[in-house]
CSV table of C-alpha atoms in Angstrom, one decimal:
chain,number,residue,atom,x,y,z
A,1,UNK,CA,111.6,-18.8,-94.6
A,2,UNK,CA,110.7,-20.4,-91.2
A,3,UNK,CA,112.5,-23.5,-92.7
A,4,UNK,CA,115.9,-21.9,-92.9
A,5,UNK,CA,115.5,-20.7,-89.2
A,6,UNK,CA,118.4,-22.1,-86.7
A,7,UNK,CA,117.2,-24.5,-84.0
A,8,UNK,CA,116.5,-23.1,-80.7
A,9,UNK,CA,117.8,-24.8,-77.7
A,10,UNK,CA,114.9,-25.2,-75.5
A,11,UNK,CA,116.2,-24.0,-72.1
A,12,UNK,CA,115.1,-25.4,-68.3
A,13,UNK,CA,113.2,-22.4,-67.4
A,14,UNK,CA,111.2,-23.1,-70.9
A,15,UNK,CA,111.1,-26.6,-70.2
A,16,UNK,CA,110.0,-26.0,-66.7
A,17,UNK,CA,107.2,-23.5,-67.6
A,18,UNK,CA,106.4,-26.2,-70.4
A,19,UNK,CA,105.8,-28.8,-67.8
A,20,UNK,CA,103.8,-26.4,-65.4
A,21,UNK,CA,101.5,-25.2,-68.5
A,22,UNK,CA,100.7,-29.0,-69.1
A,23,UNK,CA,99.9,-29.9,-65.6
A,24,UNK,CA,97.5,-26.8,-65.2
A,25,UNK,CA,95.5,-27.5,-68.3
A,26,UNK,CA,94.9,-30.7,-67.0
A,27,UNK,CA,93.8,-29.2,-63.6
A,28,UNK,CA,91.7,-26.9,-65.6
A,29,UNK,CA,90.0,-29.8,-68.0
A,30,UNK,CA,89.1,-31.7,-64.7
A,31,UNK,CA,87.2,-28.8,-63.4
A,32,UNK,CA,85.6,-27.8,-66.1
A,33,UNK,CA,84.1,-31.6,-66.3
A,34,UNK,CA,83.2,-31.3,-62.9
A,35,UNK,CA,81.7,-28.2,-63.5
A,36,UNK,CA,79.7,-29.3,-66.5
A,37,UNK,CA,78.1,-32.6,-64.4
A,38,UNK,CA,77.9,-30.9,-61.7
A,39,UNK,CA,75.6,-27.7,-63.1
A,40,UNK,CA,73.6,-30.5,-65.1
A,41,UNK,CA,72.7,-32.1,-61.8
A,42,UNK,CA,71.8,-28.5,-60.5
A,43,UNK,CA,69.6,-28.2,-63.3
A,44,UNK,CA,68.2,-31.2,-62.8
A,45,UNK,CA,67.4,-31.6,-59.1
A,46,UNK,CA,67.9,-27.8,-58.3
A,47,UNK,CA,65.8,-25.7,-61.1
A,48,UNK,CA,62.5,-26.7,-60.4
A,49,UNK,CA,62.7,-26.4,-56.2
A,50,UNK,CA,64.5,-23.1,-57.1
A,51,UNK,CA,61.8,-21.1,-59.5
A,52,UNK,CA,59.1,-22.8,-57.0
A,53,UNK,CA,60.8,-21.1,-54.2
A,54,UNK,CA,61.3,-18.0,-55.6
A,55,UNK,CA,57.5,-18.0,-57.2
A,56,UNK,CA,56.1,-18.8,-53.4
A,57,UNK,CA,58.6,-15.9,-52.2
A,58,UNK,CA,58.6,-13.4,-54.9
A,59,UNK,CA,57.3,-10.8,-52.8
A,60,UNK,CA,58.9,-11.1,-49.5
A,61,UNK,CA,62.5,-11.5,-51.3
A,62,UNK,CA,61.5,-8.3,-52.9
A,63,UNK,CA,63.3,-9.0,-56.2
A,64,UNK,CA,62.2,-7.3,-59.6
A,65,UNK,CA,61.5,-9.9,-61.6
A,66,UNK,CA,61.4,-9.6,-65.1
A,67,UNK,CA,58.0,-10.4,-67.0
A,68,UNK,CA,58.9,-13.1,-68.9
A,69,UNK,CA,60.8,-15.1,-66.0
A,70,UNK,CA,57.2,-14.2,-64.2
A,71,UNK,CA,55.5,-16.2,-67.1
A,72,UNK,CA,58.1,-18.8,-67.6
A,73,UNK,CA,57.8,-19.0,-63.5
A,74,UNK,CA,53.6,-19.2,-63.5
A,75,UNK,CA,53.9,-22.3,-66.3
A,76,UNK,CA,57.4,-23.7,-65.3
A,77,UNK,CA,56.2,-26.5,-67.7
A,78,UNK,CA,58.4,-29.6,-68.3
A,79,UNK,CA,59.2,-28.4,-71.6
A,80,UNK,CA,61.2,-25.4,-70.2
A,81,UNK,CA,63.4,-27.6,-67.8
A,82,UNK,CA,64.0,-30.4,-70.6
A,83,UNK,CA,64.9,-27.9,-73.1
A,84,UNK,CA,67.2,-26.4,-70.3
A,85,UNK,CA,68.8,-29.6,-69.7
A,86,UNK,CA,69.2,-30.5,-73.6
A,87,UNK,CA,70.8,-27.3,-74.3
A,88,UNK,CA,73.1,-27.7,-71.2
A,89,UNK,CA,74.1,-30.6,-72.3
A,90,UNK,CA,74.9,-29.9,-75.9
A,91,UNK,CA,77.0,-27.1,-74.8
A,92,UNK,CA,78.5,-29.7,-72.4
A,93,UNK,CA,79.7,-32.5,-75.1
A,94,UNK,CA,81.0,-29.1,-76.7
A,95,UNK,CA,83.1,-28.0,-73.9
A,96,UNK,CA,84.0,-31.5,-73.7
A,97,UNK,CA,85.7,-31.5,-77.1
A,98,UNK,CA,87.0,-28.1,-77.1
A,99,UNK,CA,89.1,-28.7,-73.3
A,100,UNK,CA,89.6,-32.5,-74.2
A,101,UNK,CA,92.4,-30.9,-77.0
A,102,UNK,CA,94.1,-28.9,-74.3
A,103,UNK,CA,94.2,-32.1,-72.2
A,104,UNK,CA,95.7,-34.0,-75.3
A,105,UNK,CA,98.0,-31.6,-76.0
A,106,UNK,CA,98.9,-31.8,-71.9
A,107,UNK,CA,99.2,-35.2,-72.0
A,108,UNK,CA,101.4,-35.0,-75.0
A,109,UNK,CA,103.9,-32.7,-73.5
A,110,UNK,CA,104.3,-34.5,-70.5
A,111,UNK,CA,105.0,-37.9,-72.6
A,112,UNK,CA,107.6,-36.2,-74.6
A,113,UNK,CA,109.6,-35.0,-71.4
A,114,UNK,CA,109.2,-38.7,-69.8
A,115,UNK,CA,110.3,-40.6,-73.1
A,116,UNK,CA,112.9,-37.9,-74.2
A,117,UNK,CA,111.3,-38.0,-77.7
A,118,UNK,CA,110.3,-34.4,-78.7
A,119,UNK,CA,107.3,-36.0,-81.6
A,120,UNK,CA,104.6,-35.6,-78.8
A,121,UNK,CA,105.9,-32.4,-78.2
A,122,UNK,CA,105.7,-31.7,-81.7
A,123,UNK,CA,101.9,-33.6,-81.2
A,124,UNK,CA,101.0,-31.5,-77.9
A,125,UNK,CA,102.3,-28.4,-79.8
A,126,UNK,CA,99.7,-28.9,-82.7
A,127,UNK,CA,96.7,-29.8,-79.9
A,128,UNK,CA,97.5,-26.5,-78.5
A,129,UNK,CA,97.0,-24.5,-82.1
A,130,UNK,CA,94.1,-26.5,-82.6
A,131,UNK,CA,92.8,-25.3,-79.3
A,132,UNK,CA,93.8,-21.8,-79.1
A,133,UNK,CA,92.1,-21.9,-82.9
A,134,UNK,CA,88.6,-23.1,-81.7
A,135,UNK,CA,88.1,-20.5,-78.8
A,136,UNK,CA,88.8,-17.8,-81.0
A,137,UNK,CA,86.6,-18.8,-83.3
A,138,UNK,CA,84.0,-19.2,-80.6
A,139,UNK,CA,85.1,-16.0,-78.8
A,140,UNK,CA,84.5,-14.2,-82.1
A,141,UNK,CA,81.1,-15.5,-82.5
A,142,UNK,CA,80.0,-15.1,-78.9
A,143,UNK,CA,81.3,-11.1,-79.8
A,144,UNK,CA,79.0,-10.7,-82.4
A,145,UNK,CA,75.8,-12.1,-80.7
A,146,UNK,CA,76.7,-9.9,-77.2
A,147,UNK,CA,77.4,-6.6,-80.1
A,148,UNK,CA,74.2,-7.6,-81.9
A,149,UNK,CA,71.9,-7.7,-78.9
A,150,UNK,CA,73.5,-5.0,-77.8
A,151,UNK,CA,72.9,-2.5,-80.8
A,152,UNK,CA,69.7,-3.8,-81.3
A,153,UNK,CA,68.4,-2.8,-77.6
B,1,UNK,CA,115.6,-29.1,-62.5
B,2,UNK,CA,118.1,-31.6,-63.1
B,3,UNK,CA,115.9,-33.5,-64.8
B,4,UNK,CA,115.0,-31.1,-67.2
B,5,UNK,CA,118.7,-30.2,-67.6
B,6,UNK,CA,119.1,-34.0,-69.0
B,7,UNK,CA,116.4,-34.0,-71.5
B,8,UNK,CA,118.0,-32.1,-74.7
B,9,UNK,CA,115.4,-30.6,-76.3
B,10,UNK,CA,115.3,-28.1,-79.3
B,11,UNK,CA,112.9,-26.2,-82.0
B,12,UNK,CA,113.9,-27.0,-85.0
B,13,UNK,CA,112.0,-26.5,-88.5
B,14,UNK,CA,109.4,-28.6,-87.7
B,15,UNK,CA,108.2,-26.8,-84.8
B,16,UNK,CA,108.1,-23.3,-86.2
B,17,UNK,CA,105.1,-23.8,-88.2
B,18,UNK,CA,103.1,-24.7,-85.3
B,19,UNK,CA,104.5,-22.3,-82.8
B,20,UNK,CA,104.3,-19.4,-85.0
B,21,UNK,CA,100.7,-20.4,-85.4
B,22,UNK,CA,100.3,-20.9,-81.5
B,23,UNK,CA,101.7,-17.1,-81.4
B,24,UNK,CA,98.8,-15.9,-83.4
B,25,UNK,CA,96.3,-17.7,-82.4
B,26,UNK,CA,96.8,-17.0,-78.6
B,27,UNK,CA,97.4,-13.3,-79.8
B,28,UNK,CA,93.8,-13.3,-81.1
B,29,UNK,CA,92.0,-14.9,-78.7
B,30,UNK,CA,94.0,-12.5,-76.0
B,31,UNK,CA,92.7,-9.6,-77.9
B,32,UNK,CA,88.9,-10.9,-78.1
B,33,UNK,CA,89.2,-12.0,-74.7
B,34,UNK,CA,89.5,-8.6,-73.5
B,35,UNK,CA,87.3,-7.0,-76.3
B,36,UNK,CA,84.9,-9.5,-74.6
B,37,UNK,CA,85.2,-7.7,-71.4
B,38,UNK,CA,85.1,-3.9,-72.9
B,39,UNK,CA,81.5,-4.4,-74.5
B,40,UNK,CA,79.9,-6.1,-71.9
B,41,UNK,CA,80.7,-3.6,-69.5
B,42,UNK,CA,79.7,-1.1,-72.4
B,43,UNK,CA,76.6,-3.2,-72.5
B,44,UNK,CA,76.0,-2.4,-68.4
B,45,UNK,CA,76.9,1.1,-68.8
B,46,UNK,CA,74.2,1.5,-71.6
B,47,UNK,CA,71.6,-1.2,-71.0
B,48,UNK,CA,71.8,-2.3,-67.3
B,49,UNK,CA,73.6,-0.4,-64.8
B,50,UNK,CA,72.8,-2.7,-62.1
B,51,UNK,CA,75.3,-4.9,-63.7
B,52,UNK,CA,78.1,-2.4,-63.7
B,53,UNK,CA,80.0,-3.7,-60.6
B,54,UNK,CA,79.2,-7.3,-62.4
B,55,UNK,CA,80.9,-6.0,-65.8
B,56,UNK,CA,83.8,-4.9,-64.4
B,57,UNK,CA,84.9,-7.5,-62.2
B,58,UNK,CA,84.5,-9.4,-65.7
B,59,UNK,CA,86.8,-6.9,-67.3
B,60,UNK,CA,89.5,-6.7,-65.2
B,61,UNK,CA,89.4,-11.1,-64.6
B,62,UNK,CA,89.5,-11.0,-68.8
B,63,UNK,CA,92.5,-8.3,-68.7
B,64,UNK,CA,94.9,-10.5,-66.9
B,65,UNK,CA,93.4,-13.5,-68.0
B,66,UNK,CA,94.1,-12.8,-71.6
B,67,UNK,CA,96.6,-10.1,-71.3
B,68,UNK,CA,98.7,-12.7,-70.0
B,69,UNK,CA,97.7,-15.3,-72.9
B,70,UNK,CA,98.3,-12.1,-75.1
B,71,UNK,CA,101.9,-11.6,-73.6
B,72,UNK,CA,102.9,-14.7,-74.0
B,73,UNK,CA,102.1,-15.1,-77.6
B,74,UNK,CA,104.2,-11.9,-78.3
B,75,UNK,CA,107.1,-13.1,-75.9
B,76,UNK,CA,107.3,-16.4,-77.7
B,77,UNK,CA,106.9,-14.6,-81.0
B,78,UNK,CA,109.9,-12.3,-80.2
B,79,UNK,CA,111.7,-15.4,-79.0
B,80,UNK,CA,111.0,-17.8,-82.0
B,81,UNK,CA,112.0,-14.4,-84.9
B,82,UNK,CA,115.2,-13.2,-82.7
B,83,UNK,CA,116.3,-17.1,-81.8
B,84,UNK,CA,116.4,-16.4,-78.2
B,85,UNK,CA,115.2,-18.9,-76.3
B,86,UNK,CA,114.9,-17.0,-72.9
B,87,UNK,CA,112.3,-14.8,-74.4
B,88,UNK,CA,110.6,-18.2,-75.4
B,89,UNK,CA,111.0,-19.3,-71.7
B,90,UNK,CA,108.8,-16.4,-70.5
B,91,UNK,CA,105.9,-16.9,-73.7
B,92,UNK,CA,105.4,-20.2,-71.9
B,93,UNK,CA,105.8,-18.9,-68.5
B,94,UNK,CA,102.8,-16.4,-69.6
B,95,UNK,CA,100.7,-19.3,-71.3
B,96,UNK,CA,101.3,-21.4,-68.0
B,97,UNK,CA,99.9,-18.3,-65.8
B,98,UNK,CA,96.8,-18.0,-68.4
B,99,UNK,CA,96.3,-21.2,-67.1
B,100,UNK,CA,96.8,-21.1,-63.5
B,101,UNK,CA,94.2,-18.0,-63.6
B,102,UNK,CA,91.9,-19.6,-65.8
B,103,UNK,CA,91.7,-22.5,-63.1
B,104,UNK,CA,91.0,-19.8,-60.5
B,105,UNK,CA,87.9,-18.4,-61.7
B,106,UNK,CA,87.0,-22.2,-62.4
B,107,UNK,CA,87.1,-22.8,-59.2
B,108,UNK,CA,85.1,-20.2,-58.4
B,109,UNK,CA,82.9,-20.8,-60.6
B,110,UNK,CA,82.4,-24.3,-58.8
B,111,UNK,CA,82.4,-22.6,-55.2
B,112,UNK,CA,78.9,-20.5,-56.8
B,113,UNK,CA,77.0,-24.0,-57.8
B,114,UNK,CA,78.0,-25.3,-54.7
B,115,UNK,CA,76.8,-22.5,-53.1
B,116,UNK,CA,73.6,-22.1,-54.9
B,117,UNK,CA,73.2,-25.7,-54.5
B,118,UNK,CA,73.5,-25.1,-50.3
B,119,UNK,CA,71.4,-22.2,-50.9
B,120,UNK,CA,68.5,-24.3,-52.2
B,121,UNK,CA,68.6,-27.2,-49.8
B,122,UNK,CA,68.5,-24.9,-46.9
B,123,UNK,CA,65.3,-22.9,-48.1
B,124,UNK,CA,63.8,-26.2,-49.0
B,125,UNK,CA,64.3,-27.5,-45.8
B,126,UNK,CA,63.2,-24.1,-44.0
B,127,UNK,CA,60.4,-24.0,-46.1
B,128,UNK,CA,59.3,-27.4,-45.3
């Protein structure tokens, strides 16, 4: 029974590596918010110059592009780029949630070591489960679609 | 150091639950992680061997990422059944490098849009 387990003193090298976890998941859930924002204004003001440049160039740049980006590049419509952007941004309030749990959990560990009260630890420790839950789930499905596609080609 | 020295802290019932979940969890996504890497480089081997190179830079980013995430699941697990709490030092000394990587290849991921975005505005302007 996990219950009936002894405490386990939790010792400075733990409490250290504990500390440096939590200030690196915060690093990380500021980049990946400035990495969201910062690909949805790529998309936005970026996309269009971009395909326009490489439909002007395809020739000289010598790149084999595949058929369908050739159609999607002869009626770069603004259907395409809005459902480019919509999409992006779904996945981007996604993201959002998913890394704002690591940053809770973060947060939560850094408040237990400044107030000496081991609850938001206990709080941080749950974020954390949640967390590590969520991208396995979404590891697992992004697995399936990459095997399907890839046993169907 | 000293700081931390002062703050008692311990794992008692209530956090075994939780971190015996944590050591599964990060166990699983650690193993997917790196599964992730094996097919798509399976995927450039059969499909696309122009994406090869591609593939396994992927793969071997993915094997430290999440071997270290693996790791330190299993240390804290090992820590957590055989109450020692320098083997659960070093599960969160492996989570905390999981980390520190996976803010690398952030990073780098950032450097690529800036670059892209460079890439544009200079061909725009060329081009004009």
């Amino acid at each position: 029974m996990l219950s009936e387990k002894e405490p386990i003193e939790v010792s400075d090298s733990a409490k250290f590596h504990l500390l440096e976890f939590a200030k690196w998941s915060k690093v990380s859930f500021y980049l990946i918010m400035s990495l969201i924002s910062s690909a949805i204004v790529f998309i936005i003001f970026g996309l269009k110059p971009m395909l326009n440049v490489i439909k002007e160039n395809k020739d000289e740049m010598e790149l084999e592009i595949d058929a369908s980006v050739l159609n999607l590049l002869d009626n770069n419509s603004n259907i395409f780029y809005i459902t480019i952007i919509f999409v992006l941004v779904v996945l981007g309030i996604i993201a959002f949630l998913i890394t704002r749990l690591l940053f809770k959990s973060a947060k939560n560990i850094q408040l237990s070591f400044k107030n000496n009260d081991d609850s938001y630890l206990l709080e941080g420790m749950n974020y954390l489960k949640l967390y590590l839950m969520i991208s396995a789930i979404l590891s697992g499905i992004g697995i399936f679609f990459t095997l399907i596609t890839f046993l169907i080609k | 150091m000293e700081n931390l020295s002062n703050n008692k802290m311990q794992f008692d019932f209530r956090f075994y639950q939780t971190l015996m979940s944590i050591v599964q969890w990060s166990k699983i996504v650690g193993i997917l992680g790196i599964a992730d890497g094996i097919i798509s480089l399976m995927k450039a081997i059969v499909i696309d061997k122009s994406a090869i190179a591609v593939a396994v830079i992927q793969l071997i980013l993915y094997g430290v990422l999440y071997g270290y995430l693996y790791w330190g699941g299993q240390q804290l697990g090992k820590g957590l059944n055989n109450q020692d709490p320098s083997l659960v030092g070093e599960g969160f000394s492996g989570f905390k490098v999981y980390m520190q990587i996976q803010t690398v290849i952030l990073m780098l991921a950032a450097l690529v849009i800036v670059l892209a975005f460079l890439f544009i505005t200079i061909l725009t302007i060329v081009k004009a």
